[in-house]
XYZ file of C-alpha atoms in Angstrom:
629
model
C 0.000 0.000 0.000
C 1.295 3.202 -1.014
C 2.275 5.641 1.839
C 0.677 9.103 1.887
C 2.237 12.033 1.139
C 1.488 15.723 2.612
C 3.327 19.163 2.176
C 2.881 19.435 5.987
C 1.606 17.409 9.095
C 0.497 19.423 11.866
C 0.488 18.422 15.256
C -2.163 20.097 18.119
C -5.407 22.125 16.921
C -4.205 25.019 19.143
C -3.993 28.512 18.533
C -0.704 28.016 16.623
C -1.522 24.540 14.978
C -4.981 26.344 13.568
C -3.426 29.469 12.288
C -0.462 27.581 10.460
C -3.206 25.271 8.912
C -5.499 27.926 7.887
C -2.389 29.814 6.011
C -1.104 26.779 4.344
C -4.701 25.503 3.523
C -5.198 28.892 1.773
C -2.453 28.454 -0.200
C -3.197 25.053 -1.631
C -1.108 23.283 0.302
C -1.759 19.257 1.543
C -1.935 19.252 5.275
C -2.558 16.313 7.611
C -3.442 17.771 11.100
C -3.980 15.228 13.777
C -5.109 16.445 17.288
C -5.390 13.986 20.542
C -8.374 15.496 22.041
C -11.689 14.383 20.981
C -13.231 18.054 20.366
C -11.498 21.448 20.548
C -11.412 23.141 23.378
C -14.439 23.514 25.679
C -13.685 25.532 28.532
C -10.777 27.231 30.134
C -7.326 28.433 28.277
C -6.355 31.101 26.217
C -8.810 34.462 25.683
C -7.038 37.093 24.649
C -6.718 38.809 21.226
C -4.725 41.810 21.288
C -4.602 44.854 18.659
C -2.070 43.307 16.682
C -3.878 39.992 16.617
C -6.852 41.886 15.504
C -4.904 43.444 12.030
C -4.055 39.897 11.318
C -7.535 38.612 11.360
C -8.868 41.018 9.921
C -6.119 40.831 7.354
C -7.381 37.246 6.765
C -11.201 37.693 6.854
C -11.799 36.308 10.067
C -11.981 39.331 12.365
C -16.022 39.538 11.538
C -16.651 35.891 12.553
C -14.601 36.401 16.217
C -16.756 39.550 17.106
C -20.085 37.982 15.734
C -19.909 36.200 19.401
C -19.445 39.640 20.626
C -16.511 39.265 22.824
C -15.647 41.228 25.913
C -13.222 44.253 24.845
C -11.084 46.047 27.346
C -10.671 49.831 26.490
C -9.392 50.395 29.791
C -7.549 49.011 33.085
C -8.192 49.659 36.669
C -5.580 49.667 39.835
C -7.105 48.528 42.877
C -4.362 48.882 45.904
C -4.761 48.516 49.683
C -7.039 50.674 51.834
C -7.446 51.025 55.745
C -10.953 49.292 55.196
C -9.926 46.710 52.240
C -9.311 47.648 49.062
C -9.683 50.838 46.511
C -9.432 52.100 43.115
C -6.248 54.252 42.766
C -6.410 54.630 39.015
C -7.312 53.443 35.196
C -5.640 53.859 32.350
C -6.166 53.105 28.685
C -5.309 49.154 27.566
C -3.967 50.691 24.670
C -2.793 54.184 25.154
C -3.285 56.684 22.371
C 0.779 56.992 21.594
C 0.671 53.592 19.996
C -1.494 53.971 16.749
C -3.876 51.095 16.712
C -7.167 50.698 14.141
C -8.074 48.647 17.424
C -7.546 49.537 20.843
C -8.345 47.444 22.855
C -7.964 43.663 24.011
C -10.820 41.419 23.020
C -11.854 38.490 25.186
C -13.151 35.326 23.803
C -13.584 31.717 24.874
C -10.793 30.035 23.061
C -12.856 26.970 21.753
C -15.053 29.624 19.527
C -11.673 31.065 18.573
C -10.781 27.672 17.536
C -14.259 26.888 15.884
C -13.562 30.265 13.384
C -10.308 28.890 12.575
C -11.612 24.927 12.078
C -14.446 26.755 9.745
C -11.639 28.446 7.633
C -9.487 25.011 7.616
C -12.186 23.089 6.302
C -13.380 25.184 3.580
C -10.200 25.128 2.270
C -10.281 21.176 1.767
C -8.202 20.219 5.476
C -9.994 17.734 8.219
C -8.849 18.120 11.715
C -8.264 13.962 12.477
C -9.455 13.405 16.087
C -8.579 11.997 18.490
C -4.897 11.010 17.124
C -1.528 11.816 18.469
C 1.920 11.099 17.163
C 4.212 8.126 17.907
C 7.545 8.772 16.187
C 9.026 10.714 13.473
C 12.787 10.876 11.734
C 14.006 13.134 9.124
C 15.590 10.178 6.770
C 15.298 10.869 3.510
C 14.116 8.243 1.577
C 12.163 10.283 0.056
C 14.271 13.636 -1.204
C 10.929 15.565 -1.525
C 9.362 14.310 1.360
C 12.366 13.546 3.868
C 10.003 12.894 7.077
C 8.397 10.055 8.155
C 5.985 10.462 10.770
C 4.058 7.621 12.691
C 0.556 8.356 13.697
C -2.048 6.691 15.962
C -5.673 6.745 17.099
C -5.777 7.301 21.004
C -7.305 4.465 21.916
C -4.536 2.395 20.122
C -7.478 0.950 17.162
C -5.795 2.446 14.463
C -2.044 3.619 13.024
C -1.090 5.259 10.281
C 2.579 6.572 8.435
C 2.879 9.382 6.488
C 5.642 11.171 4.804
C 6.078 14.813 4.702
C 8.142 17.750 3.433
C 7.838 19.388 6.936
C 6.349 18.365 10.415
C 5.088 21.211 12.948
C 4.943 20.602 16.697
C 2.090 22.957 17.925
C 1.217 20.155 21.004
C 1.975 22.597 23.781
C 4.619 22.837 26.850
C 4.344 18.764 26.562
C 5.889 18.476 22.948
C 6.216 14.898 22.222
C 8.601 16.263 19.422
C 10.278 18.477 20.930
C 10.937 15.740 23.916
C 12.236 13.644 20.868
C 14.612 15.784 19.811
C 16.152 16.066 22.875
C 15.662 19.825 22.679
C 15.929 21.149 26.406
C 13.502 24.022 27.885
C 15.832 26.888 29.573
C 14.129 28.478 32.585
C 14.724 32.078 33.202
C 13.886 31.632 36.830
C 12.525 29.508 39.808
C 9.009 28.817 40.095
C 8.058 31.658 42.009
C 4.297 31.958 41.920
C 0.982 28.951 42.187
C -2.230 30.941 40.558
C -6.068 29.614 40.059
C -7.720 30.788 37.325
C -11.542 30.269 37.356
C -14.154 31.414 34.627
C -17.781 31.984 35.747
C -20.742 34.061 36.106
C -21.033 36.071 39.549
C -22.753 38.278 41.717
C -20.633 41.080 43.153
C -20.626 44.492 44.830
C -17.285 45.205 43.037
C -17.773 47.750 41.181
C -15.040 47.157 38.141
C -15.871 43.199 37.859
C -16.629 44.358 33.970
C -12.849 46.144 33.650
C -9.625 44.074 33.505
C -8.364 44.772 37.096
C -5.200 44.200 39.086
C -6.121 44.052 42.314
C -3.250 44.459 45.603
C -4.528 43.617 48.610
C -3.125 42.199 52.200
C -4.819 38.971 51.651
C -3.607 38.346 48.382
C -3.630 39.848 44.344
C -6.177 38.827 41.268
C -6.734 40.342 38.190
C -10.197 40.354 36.542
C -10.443 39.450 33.494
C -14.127 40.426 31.774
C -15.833 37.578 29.286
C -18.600 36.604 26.756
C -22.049 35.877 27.985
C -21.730 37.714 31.345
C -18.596 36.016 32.306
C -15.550 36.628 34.070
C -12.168 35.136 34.921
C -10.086 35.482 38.188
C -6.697 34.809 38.366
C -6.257 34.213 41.925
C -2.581 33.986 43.646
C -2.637 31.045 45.838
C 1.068 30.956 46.998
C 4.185 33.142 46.564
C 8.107 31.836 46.912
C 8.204 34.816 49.725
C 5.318 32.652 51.845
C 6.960 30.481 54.739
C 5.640 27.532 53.694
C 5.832 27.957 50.034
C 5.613 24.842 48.210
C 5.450 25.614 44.241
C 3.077 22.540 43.862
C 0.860 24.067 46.163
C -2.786 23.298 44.953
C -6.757 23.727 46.103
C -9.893 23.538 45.806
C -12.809 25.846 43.622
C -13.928 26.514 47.449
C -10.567 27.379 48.673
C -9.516 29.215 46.090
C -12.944 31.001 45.851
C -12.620 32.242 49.646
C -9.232 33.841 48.843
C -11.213 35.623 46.360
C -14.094 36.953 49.022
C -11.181 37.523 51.080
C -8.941 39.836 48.767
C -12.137 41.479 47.320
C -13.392 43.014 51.105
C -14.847 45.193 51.421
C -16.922 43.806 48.453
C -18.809 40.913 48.092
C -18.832 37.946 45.490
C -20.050 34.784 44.894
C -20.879 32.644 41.806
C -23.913 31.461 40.066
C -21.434 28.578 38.483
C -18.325 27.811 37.510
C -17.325 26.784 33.666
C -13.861 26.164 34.564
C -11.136 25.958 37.241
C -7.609 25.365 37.268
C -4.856 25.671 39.676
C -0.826 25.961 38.076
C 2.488 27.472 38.942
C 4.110 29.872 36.451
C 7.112 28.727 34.847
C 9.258 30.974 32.202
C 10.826 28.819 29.895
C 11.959 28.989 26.540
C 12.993 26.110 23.980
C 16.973 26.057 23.297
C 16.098 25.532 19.175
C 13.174 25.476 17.365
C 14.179 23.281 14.716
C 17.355 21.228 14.233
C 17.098 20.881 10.376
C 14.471 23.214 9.202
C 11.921 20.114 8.345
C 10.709 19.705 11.633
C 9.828 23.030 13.455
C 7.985 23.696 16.877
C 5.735 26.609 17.506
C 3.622 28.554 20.175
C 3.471 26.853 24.162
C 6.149 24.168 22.512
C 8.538 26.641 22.198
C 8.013 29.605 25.063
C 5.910 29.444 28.454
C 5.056 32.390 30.521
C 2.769 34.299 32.825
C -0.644 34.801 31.246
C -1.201 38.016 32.940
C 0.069 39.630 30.081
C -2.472 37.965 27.443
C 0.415 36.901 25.401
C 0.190 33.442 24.746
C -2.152 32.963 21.783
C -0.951 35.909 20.344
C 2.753 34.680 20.399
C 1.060 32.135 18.894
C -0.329 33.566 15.714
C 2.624 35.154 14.722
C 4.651 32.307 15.465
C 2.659 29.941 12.646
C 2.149 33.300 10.271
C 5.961 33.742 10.302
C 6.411 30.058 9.104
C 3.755 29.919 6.612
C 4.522 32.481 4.834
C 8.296 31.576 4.628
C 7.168 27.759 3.604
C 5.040 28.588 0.995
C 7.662 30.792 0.049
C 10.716 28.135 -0.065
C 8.125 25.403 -1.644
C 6.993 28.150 -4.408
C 10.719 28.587 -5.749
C 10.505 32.809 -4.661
C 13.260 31.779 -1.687
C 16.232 29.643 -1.230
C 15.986 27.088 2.032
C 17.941 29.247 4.278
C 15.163 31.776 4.583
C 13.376 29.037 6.598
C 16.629 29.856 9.372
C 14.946 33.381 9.747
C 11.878 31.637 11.433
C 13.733 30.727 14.658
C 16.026 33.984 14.924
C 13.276 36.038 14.518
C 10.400 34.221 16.646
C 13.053 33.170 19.142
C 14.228 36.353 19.912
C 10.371 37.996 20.346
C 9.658 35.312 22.807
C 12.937 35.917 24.698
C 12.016 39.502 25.177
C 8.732 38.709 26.321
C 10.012 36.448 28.866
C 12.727 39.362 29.773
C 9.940 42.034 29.307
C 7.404 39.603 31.803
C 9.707 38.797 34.679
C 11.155 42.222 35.036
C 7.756 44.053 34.859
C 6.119 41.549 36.822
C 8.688 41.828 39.612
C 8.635 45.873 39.256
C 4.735 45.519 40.046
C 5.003 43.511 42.957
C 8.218 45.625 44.286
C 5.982 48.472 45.180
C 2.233 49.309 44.592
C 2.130 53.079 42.517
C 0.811 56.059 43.442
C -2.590 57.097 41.772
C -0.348 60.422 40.320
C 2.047 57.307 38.767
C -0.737 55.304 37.006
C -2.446 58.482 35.577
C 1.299 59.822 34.576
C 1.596 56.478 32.711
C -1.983 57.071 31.260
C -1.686 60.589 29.374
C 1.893 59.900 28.083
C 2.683 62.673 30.231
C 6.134 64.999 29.599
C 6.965 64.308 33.387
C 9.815 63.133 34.307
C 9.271 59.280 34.300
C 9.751 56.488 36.630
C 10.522 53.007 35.699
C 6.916 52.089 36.367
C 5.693 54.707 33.789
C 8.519 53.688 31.731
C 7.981 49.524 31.855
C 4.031 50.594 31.744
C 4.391 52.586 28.181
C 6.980 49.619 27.196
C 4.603 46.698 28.643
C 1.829 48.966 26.460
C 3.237 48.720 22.998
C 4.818 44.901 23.416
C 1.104 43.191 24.788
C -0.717 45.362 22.255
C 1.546 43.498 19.654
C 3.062 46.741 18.168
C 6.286 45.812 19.899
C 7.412 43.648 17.720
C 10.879 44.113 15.860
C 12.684 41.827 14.189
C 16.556 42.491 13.976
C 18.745 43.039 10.610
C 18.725 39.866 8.385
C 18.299 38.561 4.682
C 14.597 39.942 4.698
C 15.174 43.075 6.673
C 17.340 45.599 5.085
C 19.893 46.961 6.850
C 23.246 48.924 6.242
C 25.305 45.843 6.619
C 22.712 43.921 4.157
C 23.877 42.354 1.242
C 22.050 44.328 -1.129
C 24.367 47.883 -1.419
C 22.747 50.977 -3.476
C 22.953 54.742 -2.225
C 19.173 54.783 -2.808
C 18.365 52.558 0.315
C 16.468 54.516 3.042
C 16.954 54.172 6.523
C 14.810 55.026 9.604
C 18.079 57.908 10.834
C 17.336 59.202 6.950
C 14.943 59.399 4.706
C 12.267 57.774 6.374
C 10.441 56.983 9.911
C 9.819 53.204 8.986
C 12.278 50.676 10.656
C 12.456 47.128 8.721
C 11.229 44.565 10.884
C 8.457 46.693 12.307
C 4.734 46.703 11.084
C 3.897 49.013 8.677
C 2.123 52.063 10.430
C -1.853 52.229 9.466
C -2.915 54.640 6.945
C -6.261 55.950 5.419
C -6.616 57.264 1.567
C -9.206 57.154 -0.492
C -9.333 54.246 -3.460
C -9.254 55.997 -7.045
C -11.412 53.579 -8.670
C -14.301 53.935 -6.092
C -13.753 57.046 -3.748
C -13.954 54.218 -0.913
C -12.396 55.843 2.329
C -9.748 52.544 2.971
C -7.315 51.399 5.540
C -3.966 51.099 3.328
C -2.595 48.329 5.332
C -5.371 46.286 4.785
C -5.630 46.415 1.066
C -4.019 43.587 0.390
C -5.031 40.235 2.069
C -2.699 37.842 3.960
C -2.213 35.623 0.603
C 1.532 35.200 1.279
C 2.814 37.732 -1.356
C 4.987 40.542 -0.818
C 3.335 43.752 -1.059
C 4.900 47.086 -2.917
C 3.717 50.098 -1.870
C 5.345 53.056 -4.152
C 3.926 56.361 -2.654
C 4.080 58.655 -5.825
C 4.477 62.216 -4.365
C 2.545 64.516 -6.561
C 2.101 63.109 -9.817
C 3.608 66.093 -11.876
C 7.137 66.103 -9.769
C 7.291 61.930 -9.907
C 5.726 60.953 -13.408
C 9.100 60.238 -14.964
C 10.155 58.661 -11.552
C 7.350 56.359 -12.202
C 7.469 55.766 -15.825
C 11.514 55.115 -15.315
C 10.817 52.551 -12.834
C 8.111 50.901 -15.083
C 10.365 50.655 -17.828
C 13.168 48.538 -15.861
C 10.520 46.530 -13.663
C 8.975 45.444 -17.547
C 12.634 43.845 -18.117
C 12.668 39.734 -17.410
C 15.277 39.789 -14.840
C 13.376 42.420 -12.790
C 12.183 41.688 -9.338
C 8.519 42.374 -11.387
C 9.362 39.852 -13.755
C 11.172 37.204 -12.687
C 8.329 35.135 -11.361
C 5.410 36.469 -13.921
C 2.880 33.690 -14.072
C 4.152 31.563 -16.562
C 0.677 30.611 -18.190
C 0.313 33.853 -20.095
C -3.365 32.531 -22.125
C -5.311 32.430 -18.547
C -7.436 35.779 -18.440
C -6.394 37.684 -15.078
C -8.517 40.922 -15.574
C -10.562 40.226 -11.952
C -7.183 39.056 -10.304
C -7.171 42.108 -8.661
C -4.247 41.414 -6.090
C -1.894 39.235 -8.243
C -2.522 39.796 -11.864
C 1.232 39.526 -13.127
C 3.089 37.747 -10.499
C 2.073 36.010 -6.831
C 5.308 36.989 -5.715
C 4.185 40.445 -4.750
C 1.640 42.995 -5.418
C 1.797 46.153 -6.497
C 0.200 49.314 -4.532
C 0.756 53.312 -5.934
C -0.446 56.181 -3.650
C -0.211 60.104 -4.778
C -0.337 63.238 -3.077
C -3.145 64.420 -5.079
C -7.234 64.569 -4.525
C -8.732 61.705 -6.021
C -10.555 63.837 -8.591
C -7.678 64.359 -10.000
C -6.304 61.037 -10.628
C -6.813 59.559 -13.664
C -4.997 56.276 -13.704
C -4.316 55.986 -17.311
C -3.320 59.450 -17.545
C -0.842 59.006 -14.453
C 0.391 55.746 -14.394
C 2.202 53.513 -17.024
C 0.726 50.454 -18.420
C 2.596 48.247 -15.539
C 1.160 50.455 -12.510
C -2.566 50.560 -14.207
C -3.172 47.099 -14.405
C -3.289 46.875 -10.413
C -5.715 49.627 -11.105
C -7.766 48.794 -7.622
C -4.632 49.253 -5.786
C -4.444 52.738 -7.079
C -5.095 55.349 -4.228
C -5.485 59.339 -3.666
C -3.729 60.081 0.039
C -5.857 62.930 0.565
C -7.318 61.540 4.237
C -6.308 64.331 6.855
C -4.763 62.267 10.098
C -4.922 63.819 13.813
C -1.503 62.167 14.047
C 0.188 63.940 11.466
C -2.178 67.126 11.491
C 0.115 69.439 9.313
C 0.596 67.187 7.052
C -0.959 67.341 3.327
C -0.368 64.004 2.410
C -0.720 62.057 5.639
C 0.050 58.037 4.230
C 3.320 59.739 3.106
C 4.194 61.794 6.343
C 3.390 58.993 8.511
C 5.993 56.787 6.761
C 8.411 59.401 7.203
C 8.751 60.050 2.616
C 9.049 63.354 1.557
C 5.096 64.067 0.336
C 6.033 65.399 -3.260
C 9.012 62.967 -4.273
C 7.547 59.769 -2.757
C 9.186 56.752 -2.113
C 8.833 52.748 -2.221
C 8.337 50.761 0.628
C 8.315 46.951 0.581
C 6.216 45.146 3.218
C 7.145 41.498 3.886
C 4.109 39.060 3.555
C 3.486 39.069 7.225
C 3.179 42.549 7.277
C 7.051 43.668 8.370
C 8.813 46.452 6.622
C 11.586 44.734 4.789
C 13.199 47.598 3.147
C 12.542 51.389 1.736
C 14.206 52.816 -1.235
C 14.124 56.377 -2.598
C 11.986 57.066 -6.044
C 14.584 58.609 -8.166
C 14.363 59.530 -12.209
C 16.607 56.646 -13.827
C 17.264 53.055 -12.857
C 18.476 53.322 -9.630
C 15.223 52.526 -7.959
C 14.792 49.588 -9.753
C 18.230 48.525 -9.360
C 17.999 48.802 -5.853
C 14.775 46.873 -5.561
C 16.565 44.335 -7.905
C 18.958 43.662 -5.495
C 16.972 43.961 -1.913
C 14.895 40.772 -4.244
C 17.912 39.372 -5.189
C 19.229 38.956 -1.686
C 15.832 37.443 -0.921
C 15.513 35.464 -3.679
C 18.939 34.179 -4.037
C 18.504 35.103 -7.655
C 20.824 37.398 -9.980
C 18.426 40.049 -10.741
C 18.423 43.072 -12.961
C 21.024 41.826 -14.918
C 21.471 41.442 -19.048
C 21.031 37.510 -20.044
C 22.798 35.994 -22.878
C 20.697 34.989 -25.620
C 21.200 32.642 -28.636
């Protein structure tokens, strides 16, 4: 019997198992993806979707279907501290502070099995089964098979049924108990002891507290909690049941709903609380560990609670998650398309291993600066306005702890895919973020609003084009009468066949594109062209040559005034730091990341440029003449 063959087998229907699947599915890839639980989750784990989180599903098309079971969303967070008669309020502030520039801010709060359900949806639709209840058995990287090197052994839970598969790649997305990861003898590094037991319960109460719908910290001399609101009247306590500073601390400490319940009534007093039923209960100590690899040969990769555990106070968790799988996916589907050599599938653990090593850093020290010393109310509503006062650490860690849990943290150092000075690709036109521009590669692209030439639709510039794995090319064209032979330069040298443009045109050149709105000449990127100019006034034809016009829905006036940039006349342009009547070109990584900017010059040094930022990426000779017979 022959053996069955898949691009990728997927292990766990997690958060990061799902989101990897749902990419890849997209994409037309052939995924097995086993899970040893009989349905997904039905109570308990992970909740939170932070602003970042929210871009990216929205990006993808699923940010409708999460709020259709209208979440709880935190707009703000309350400080509750020690009083003579209990407890009181000594501030709020916002969860996502106005200095970080989020379409969304706020934290939403969602039952992680209906996460999962929007996710399993997606998977199916797109032609992948999530196998239950099955779990792995054994896997080795031998191969037999050059194209699919890895064997993996699978089996039914119950022992009934086996089956072996081979695969180009196998993801570990089981959790902190990684069968795979335990088979590859890769070892978990703590940062520190075991320093804290919590219970977390979700349920519906009846309380006198007055914040029990805000996400709270609470300080009090019987203990700490944070609230946490829910769906469907619901709310979550994380309850601190024993500290390393307790005399008879014991970091496998446990107790009952009752127990743990009365610490609650006891922090909460003066209030009152009690519950009309509990969905879910849990008692665990908090560990911070992170794995010492996350792949040995870049066929076999780990991702999300495999890789990185940590407090959950933070929300972190699923969203590490997400980008975790998103960051693989895309660079997969890149390697297995022929756009990327095999070493850009070594970026995935530099990059995700270093975000996960400053949220551990990031979560111990501000977690040990918060129990050092409870703040002043002047403190928390310093740390709230963004205040020009001189700043403590608090306020400094708060504004810090601010933009890395809403997700806009995130910065990926200087590699192949993020330009730097030291990059391999050399041209004076490069821009940098000390010159030329306020993007830095390796950061999200800042959000945007202009108006869509073809309609007059008022649109959100970062989320023209969907997650689909393709590069995406914005070239902000200044005012059309100082840039038009800019533009019309560049044209002429992308239109070459050893451009970046070119070199991976579809090849079937009879199959009619016209609605392909996204991808008409190439899936290797897409093209977007924004001018300083009122939309009235831009006639795409008239403006743009014949290369730029064809992505004629990706053609947009940036004539949207922005409170952030208020002087500003072109506001897209201002915000990304280009001069507003010369322009610029910025290229955005799949996954969202500013790869590189390069000035838009008359000539073919633009191109040239861009030829060899692709080039480096690529691993292919671009831009240059070919020898012809």
């Amino acid at each position: 019997m022959a053996t069955n063959l898949y691009d990728v087998v997927i292990i766990g229907a997690g958060p990061v198992g799902l989101m990897l699947s749902t990419c890849l599915s997209r994409w037309g890839y052939k995924i097995k993806h086993i899970d040893n639980r009989p349905e997904p989750t039905v109570t308990g784990r992970a909740d939170g979707i932070q602003p970042r989180s929210l871009d990216l599903l929205r990006n993808m098309g699923l940010k409708r279907k999460i709020m259709e079971y209208e979440p709880a969303k935190v707009y703000e967070v309350a400080f509750w501290d020690p009083s003579a008669k209990g407890i009181h309020r000594t501030g709020t502030w916002a969860s996502c502070p106005k200095f970080i520039d989020a379409r969304h801010p706020f934290t939403t709060l969602l039952h992680q099995g209906l996460i999962e359900r929007v996710f399993i949806e997606d998977v199916e639709k797109n032609g992948t089964q999530i196998q239950r209840p099955w779990t792995i058995t054994g896997f080795k990287n031998d191969g037999v098979d050059p194209t699919y090197p890895v064997e993996v052994n699978l089996a039914h839970v119950d022992g009934t049924a086996s089956e072996t598969v081979r695969a180009k790649y196998l993801f570990s997305g089981e959790g902190a108990r990684s069968f795979v990861r335990e088979q590859l003898k890769i070892g978990i590094k703590y940062k520190d002891p075991i320093a804290h037991v919590w219970g977390v319960m979700d349920g519906v109460v009846r309380t006198t507290f007055p914040d029990i719908k805000m996400k709270c910290t609470i300080h009090s001399d019987a203990g700490s909690i944070m609230v946490i609101p829910r769906e469907s009247n619901m709310v979550r306590l994380y309850i601190q049941i024993a500290s390393s500073t307790d005399k008879d601390w014991n970091p496998r400490k446990s107790a009952t709903a009752e127990e743990v319940q009365q610490r609650a009534k006891d922090i909460l007093k003066p209030y009152t609380i009690s519950w009309d039923r509990v969905e879910w209960f849990s008692v665990y100590p908090i560990g911070q560990g992170i794995a010492e690899r996350y792949t040995l040969d870049e066929r076999v990769f780990m991702g999300g609670d495999a890789c990185h555990t940590h407090s959950p106070k933070a929300g972190q968790g699923m969203n590490t998650a997400f980008l975790d799988a998103v960051n693989l996916a895309w660079k997969i589907h890149h390697v297995e398309s022929g756009f990327a050599p095999r070493s850009l599938l070594s970026t995935y653990e530099s990059e995700r291993k270093l975000i996960a090593e400053n949220l551990l850093d990031f979560d111990a020290r501000y977690a040990k600066l918060f129990s050092a010393r409870i703040p002043s109310a002047g403190e928390v509503a310093g740390a709230a306005e963004a205040s020009d006062l001189e700043e403590n650490e608090f306020i400094k860690t708060f504004k810090a702890s601010c933009e890395f849990t809403s997700g806009y943290g995130v910065a990926y150092n200087p590699n192949t895919i993020n330009w730097s000075p030291s990059h391999a690709a050399q041209h004076p036109l490069f821009l940098t973020s000390e010159k030329g521009t306020a993007l830095r590669t390796g950061r999200t692209l800042p959000n945007a609003t202009v108006t869509r030439a073809v309609d007059a639709n008022v649109v959100h510039l970062e989320q023209e084009i969907p997650l689909n794995g393709s590069y995406r090319v914005y070239v902000f064209g200044g005012r059309p009468a100082t840039t038009s032979r800019a533009l019309s330069d560049l044209a002429t040298h992308m239109a070459t066949p050893t451009s970046f443009f070119a070199t991976f045109a579809h090849k079937d050149k009879a199959l009619d594109r016209y609605h392909e709105k996204h991808t008409p000449h190439t899936s290797f990127l897409s093209l977007l062209t924004i001018f300083n100019s009122p939309r009235s006034a831009i006639e795409i034809d008239d403006v743009l040559p014949p290369v730029f016009a064809t992505y004629r829905d990706h053609v947009y006036a940036d004539d949207v005034w922005d409170a952030r940039v208020p002087e500003a006349k072109a506001a897209a342009h201002a915000k990304m730091g280009l001069d507003e009547e010369k322009g610029g070109v910025v290229v955005v990584r799949p996954d969202g990341y500013v790869g590189a900017v390069v000035r838009l010059e008359e000539g073919s040094g633009t191109c040239e440029a861009l030829n060899k930022y692709f080039g480096a990426v690529t691993g292919r000779r671009m831009g240059e003449e070919r020898a012809s017979l």
